[in-house]
Amino acid sequence: MSKVVVVTSGKGGVGKTTSTAALGAALAQTGQNVVVVDFDVGLRNLDLVMGAERRVVYDLINVVQGDAKLAQALIRDKRLETLSLLPASQTRDKDNLTAEGVAKVMGELRKKFDWIICDSPAGIERGATLAMRHADVAVVVTNPEVSSVRDSDRIIGLLDSKTEIAERGGTMEKHLLLTRYDPNRADRGDMLKVDDVLEILSIPLIGIIPESMEVLRASNLGTPVTLSDASCAPAKAYSDAARRLMGETIPMAVPTDRKGLFGKLFGRRAA
Amino acid sequence: MFGFFQKTASAPAARERLQVLLAHERATMGQGDLVALLREEILEVIAKHVPVERDKVRVKMDRSASMSTLEVDIELRGIAIAGRA
């Protein structure tokens, strides 16, 4: 049984693309067949974060319009053979993304992969609603910051009304992924705490990703953070989140890069 | 009042503002669904008796403290209903 996951947030810049790449790679590392799909037509970036920007030939819109076969558009990751990318179009208009076309592609992807991770564009327009439309599970990416929490609340409302599951009378399985969390600032009372965000949005938590230099470093290199340095705090947090998506129960911890004496003496300078 | 060593924590303010705002916004969004529901059911009733075009229907709801109004505007093309006795 394949699962379609939408990574969404409403607000831009909170880490949807980074999280899609990191979760996709973490799932693929466990041996599952994974495809990450970029729905951000006109502003694609998943290819860049995955390090596949020079390998894009055909894209989602080509497949939707029948100009290319799905197999021609899929890009197999060079590091992980169980990981593939379906890029968005950079030049075509997003109106070319039709509901029927997307439904057909999703049906084909379901036959080939265990996990289909859809990277939603920001906003609540067509691209975002189509990305969530066929999902079984939603990962709502939120920063501990007022505008992000508000937009996430709005997106949760859409997940519960404008998706296929909702229209059939079902309930979308939703998970909160809290990104760019800084435990020190939260402890000082200068950042919303995990529990504050959970209480306000009232959906279950799937992971807490700490604010970290490693995340930027990974995207600079075009490598999902779970592949670039599997031992760093954000990579561990993403891997745990991926395992929770697979149904495992793993205790939730606020991850830190605190190093032992050895690390302090010989490790890299703290970010 | 800015103490040299500490400012007042700002997270509780963020939390409170969000709770108030989202309580309001959730209610308003719910109203959007109510309008859609009313629109569908009103259309259904009217369509039993006269043909209506779906895109010629406008439903608007205004809410204020003392009174709320529901405005339904349906264009009936080429039909003279008046005079039916």
XYZ file of C-alpha atoms in Angstrom:
356
model
C 0.000 0.000 0.000
C 1.513 3.282 -1.067
C 1.048 6.487 0.860
C 0.755 9.985 -0.514
C 2.132 12.600 1.865
C 1.746 16.341 1.340
C 4.307 18.636 2.940
C 2.522 21.938 3.352
C 2.484 25.106 5.474
C 0.667 28.032 3.908
C 3.533 30.371 4.704
C 6.631 30.410 2.543
C 10.181 29.959 3.760
C 9.390 27.724 6.724
C 11.185 24.668 5.327
C 8.748 22.686 3.168
C 11.257 21.884 0.429
C 14.088 21.145 2.867
C 11.757 18.897 4.859
C 10.441 17.122 1.744
C 14.003 16.304 0.676
C 15.120 15.252 4.162
C 12.056 13.101 4.902
C 12.104 11.568 1.412
C 15.764 10.628 1.743
C 15.279 9.302 5.281
C 12.397 7.069 4.142
C 14.410 5.887 1.132
C 17.337 5.035 3.425
C 15.145 2.463 5.142
C 14.749 0.676 1.796
C 11.317 2.028 0.919
C 10.688 3.188 -2.639
C 10.212 6.947 -2.486
C 9.431 9.703 -4.962
C 9.488 13.383 -4.039
C 7.222 15.506 -6.242
C 7.636 19.257 -6.703
C 4.282 21.054 -7.078
C 5.748 24.545 -7.126
C 5.245 25.240 -10.832
C 7.226 28.300 -11.920
C 9.297 28.415 -8.724
C 10.711 24.916 -8.523
C 13.464 24.343 -6.008
C 13.253 20.729 -4.902
C 15.598 19.807 -7.785
C 18.169 22.278 -6.437
C 17.907 21.116 -2.819
C 18.225 17.499 -4.037
C 21.252 18.363 -6.192
C 19.525 17.271 -9.413
C 19.061 20.690 -11.055
C 21.208 19.813 -14.065
C 19.461 16.509 -14.704
C 15.935 17.854 -15.296
C 14.695 17.059 -18.796
C 10.943 16.566 -18.461
C 8.690 17.686 -15.634
C 5.319 17.186 -13.954
C 3.488 19.392 -16.476
C 4.989 17.502 -19.430
C 3.617 14.310 -17.895
C 0.234 15.858 -17.050
C -0.109 17.084 -20.644
C 1.071 13.811 -22.133
C 4.231 15.282 -23.723
C 6.403 12.863 -21.770
C 5.952 9.529 -20.092
C 6.240 9.406 -16.321
C 9.354 7.222 -16.551
C 11.051 9.880 -18.710
C 10.420 12.628 -16.187
C 11.475 10.739 -13.055
C 15.056 11.413 -11.936
C 16.719 8.619 -9.959
C 18.889 9.921 -7.096
C 22.611 9.246 -7.574
C 23.205 8.473 -3.883
C 20.115 6.396 -3.103
C 18.623 4.116 -5.733
C 15.317 3.922 -3.850
C 14.838 7.715 -4.129
C 13.408 9.524 -7.175
C 12.411 13.088 -7.994
C 9.576 14.342 -10.172
C 10.452 17.994 -10.819
C 8.027 20.863 -11.398
C 8.110 22.967 -14.530
C 10.056 26.206 -14.259
C 8.735 27.823 -17.441
C 5.137 26.700 -17.868
C 2.141 28.380 -16.334
C 0.687 26.741 -13.240
C -2.761 26.759 -14.887
C -1.493 23.790 -16.889
C -1.757 21.770 -13.702
C -5.256 20.305 -13.972
C -7.065 18.335 -11.315
C -7.639 15.392 -13.694
C -4.042 15.436 -14.903
C -2.665 15.415 -11.373
C -5.066 12.623 -10.365
C -3.803 10.493 -13.258
C -0.125 11.060 -12.409
C -0.792 10.292 -8.741
C -2.461 7.029 -9.751
C 0.602 6.039 -11.793
C 2.994 7.010 -8.984
C 1.009 4.927 -6.493
C 1.728 1.860 -8.622
C 5.492 2.472 -8.650
C 6.328 3.794 -5.187
C 5.696 3.099 -1.485
C 5.854 6.798 -0.606
C 4.885 9.790 -2.710
C 5.970 12.982 -0.956
C 4.421 16.113 -2.451
C 6.221 19.401 -1.863
C 3.470 22.028 -1.815
C 4.018 25.603 -2.948
C 3.364 28.344 -0.388
C -0.055 29.996 -0.365
C -3.531 28.553 -0.660
C -3.977 28.778 -4.430
C -4.250 26.109 -7.084
C -0.773 24.594 -6.718
C -1.176 24.203 -2.972
C -4.699 22.785 -3.142
C -3.711 20.324 -5.897
C -0.662 19.192 -3.916
C -2.872 18.301 -0.931
C -5.836 17.047 -2.978
C -4.878 13.344 -3.214
C -2.898 13.030 -0.004
C -3.485 10.355 2.630
C -1.282 12.108 5.173
C -0.282 15.741 5.690
C 2.902 17.035 7.278
C 2.262 20.634 8.345
C 5.596 22.453 8.550
C 5.495 25.259 11.106
C 8.022 27.650 12.612
C 7.509 28.697 16.243
C 6.474 32.163 15.125
C 3.064 33.899 14.969
C 2.589 34.257 11.198
C 3.640 30.688 10.505
C 1.300 29.286 13.185
C -1.609 31.330 11.865
C -1.030 30.152 8.273
C -0.711 26.546 9.438
C -4.078 26.846 11.137
C -5.565 27.998 7.845
C -3.952 25.107 5.977
C -5.307 22.615 8.523
C -8.769 24.019 7.762
C -8.207 23.382 4.035
C -6.878 19.862 4.651
C -10.129 19.152 6.483
C -12.371 20.521 3.715
C -10.748 20.723 0.271
C -9.148 17.278 -0.058
C -10.493 14.072 -1.563
C -10.486 12.364 1.821
C -12.432 15.224 3.412
C -14.944 15.332 0.565
C -15.565 11.605 0.987
C -16.375 12.325 4.623
C -13.076 11.027 5.986
C -10.420 12.765 8.053
C -6.956 13.563 6.798
C -4.173 12.252 9.028
C -2.225 15.387 9.986
C 1.158 15.790 11.659
C 2.977 18.856 12.889
C 6.640 19.246 11.971
C 8.101 22.088 13.989
C 11.155 23.485 12.206
C 13.829 26.083 13.053
C 13.235 25.488 16.745
C 15.717 27.055 19.125
C 15.395 25.470 22.587
C 17.515 28.197 24.208
C 15.332 31.024 22.947
C 12.199 29.060 23.900
C 13.592 28.543 27.407
C 14.240 32.272 27.717
C 10.604 32.926 26.756
C 11.493 34.600 23.479
C 10.123 31.878 21.241
C 6.863 29.933 21.313
C 7.473 26.605 23.014
C 6.641 23.235 21.449
C 3.657 22.865 23.786
C 2.343 26.342 22.914
C 2.255 25.499 19.206
C 0.772 22.060 19.871
C -1.961 23.480 22.050
C -2.880 26.136 19.486
C -2.890 23.894 16.395
C -3.973 20.702 18.199
C -2.547 18.179 15.765
C -0.011 15.517 16.815
C 3.705 16.257 16.653
C 5.891 14.230 14.293
C 9.206 15.985 14.861
C 11.101 18.985 16.155
C 13.864 20.159 13.849
C 16.359 22.433 15.571
C 17.628 25.627 13.961
C 20.993 24.518 12.638
C 23.809 25.508 10.295
C 23.769 21.948 8.958
C 20.427 22.545 7.221
C 21.795 25.480 5.215
C 25.013 23.614 4.577
C 23.076 20.669 3.154
C 21.063 22.831 0.767
C 24.244 24.672 -0.271
C 25.633 21.288 -1.303
C 22.424 19.995 -2.870
C 22.190 17.076 -0.465
C 19.217 16.262 1.782
C 20.445 16.870 5.345
C 19.692 13.270 6.279
C 22.297 12.187 3.696
C 24.932 14.891 4.129
C 25.615 14.275 7.823
C 23.382 11.603 9.311
C 24.743 12.231 12.815
C 23.892 15.942 13.125
C 20.877 16.982 15.213
C 18.539 18.019 12.366
C 19.327 14.831 10.406
C 18.527 12.681 13.450
C 15.330 14.651 14.015
C 14.250 14.140 10.393
C 15.111 10.430 10.485
C 13.047 9.996 13.650
C 10.161 11.887 12.032
C 10.373 9.601 8.971
C 10.222 6.514 11.191
C 7.194 7.943 13.003
C 5.565 8.431 9.574
C 6.166 4.703 9.022
C 4.251 4.026 12.204
C 7.111 3.442 14.647
C 6.885 4.834 18.162
C 9.975 6.823 19.034
C 10.234 9.035 22.103
C 10.201 12.731 21.206
C 13.201 14.752 22.283
C 14.211 18.326 21.645
C 17.336 17.653 19.619
C 20.513 19.584 20.278
C 24.018 19.487 18.925
C 25.467 19.617 22.418
C 28.739 17.814 22.287
C 30.583 15.862 24.947
C 34.034 16.863 26.131
C 35.620 15.152 23.156
C 33.331 17.000 20.782
C 34.005 20.303 22.512
C 37.729 19.848 22.196
C 37.929 18.462 18.702
C 34.559 19.090 17.075
C 33.624 21.889 14.750
C 32.842 25.294 16.144
C 29.236 25.401 17.299
C 26.861 27.060 14.847
C 10.860 49.185 30.459
C 14.066 47.525 29.361
C 16.110 46.023 32.132
C 19.738 45.707 31.234
C 19.803 41.985 31.769
C 16.347 40.950 30.688
C 13.419 42.093 28.638
C 9.953 40.765 29.380
C 9.475 37.393 27.700
C 7.569 37.850 24.450
C 6.416 34.259 23.840
C 3.400 34.456 26.197
C 2.169 37.516 24.268
C 2.546 35.609 20.987
C 0.623 32.691 22.399
C -2.213 34.827 23.688
C -2.555 36.883 20.505
C -2.675 33.717 18.417
C -5.312 32.099 20.592
C -7.608 35.109 20.331
C -7.038 35.589 16.599
C -7.471 31.941 15.634
C -10.639 31.549 17.685
C -12.076 34.377 15.609
C -10.713 33.145 12.271
C -11.925 29.587 12.779
C -15.436 30.908 13.415
C -15.285 33.029 10.254
C -14.031 30.131 8.129
C -16.825 27.981 9.503
C -19.215 30.648 8.291
C -17.798 30.217 4.785
C -18.981 26.625 4.883
C -22.378 27.711 6.204
C -22.814 30.101 3.285
C -21.881 27.327 0.840
C -24.363 24.976 2.487
C -27.171 27.550 2.437
C -26.409 28.344 -1.177
C -26.712 24.690 -2.189
C -29.924 24.057 -0.298
C -31.619 27.279 -1.403
C -30.652 26.506 -4.996
C -32.111 23.039 -4.694
C -35.467 24.371 -3.502
C -35.679 27.003 -6.214
C -34.548 24.612 -8.930
C -37.586 22.447 -8.183
C -39.818 25.186 -9.554
C -37.778 27.284 -11.963
C -34.594 26.637 -13.933
C -31.602 28.438 -12.404
C -28.084 28.819 -13.683
C -25.552 28.022 -11.000
C -23.231 30.871 -11.893
C -26.057 33.400 -11.666
C -26.387 32.973 -7.925
C -24.810 35.221 -5.314
C -25.002 34.531 -1.602
C -23.640 37.033 0.888
C -23.653 37.041 4.656
C -22.995 40.090 6.785
C -22.464 39.720 10.459
C -22.470 42.464 13.014
C -22.991 42.586 16.744
C -26.685 43.467 16.698
C -27.900 41.980 13.422
C -26.822 39.611 10.697
C -28.189 39.536 7.184
C -28.254 36.859 4.525
C -28.535 38.163 1.014
C -29.450 35.787 -1.800
C -29.377 37.114 -5.324
C -30.568 34.763 -8.063
C -30.950 35.788 -11.647
C -33.935 34.130 -13.333
C -33.481 34.565 -17.024
C -36.470 34.841 -19.316
C -39.008 33.752 -16.779
C -41.979 35.797 -15.758
C -43.057 34.521 -12.399
C -45.180 37.518 -11.546
C -48.835 37.296 -12.458
C -49.202 33.640 -11.604
C -52.403 33.545 -9.718
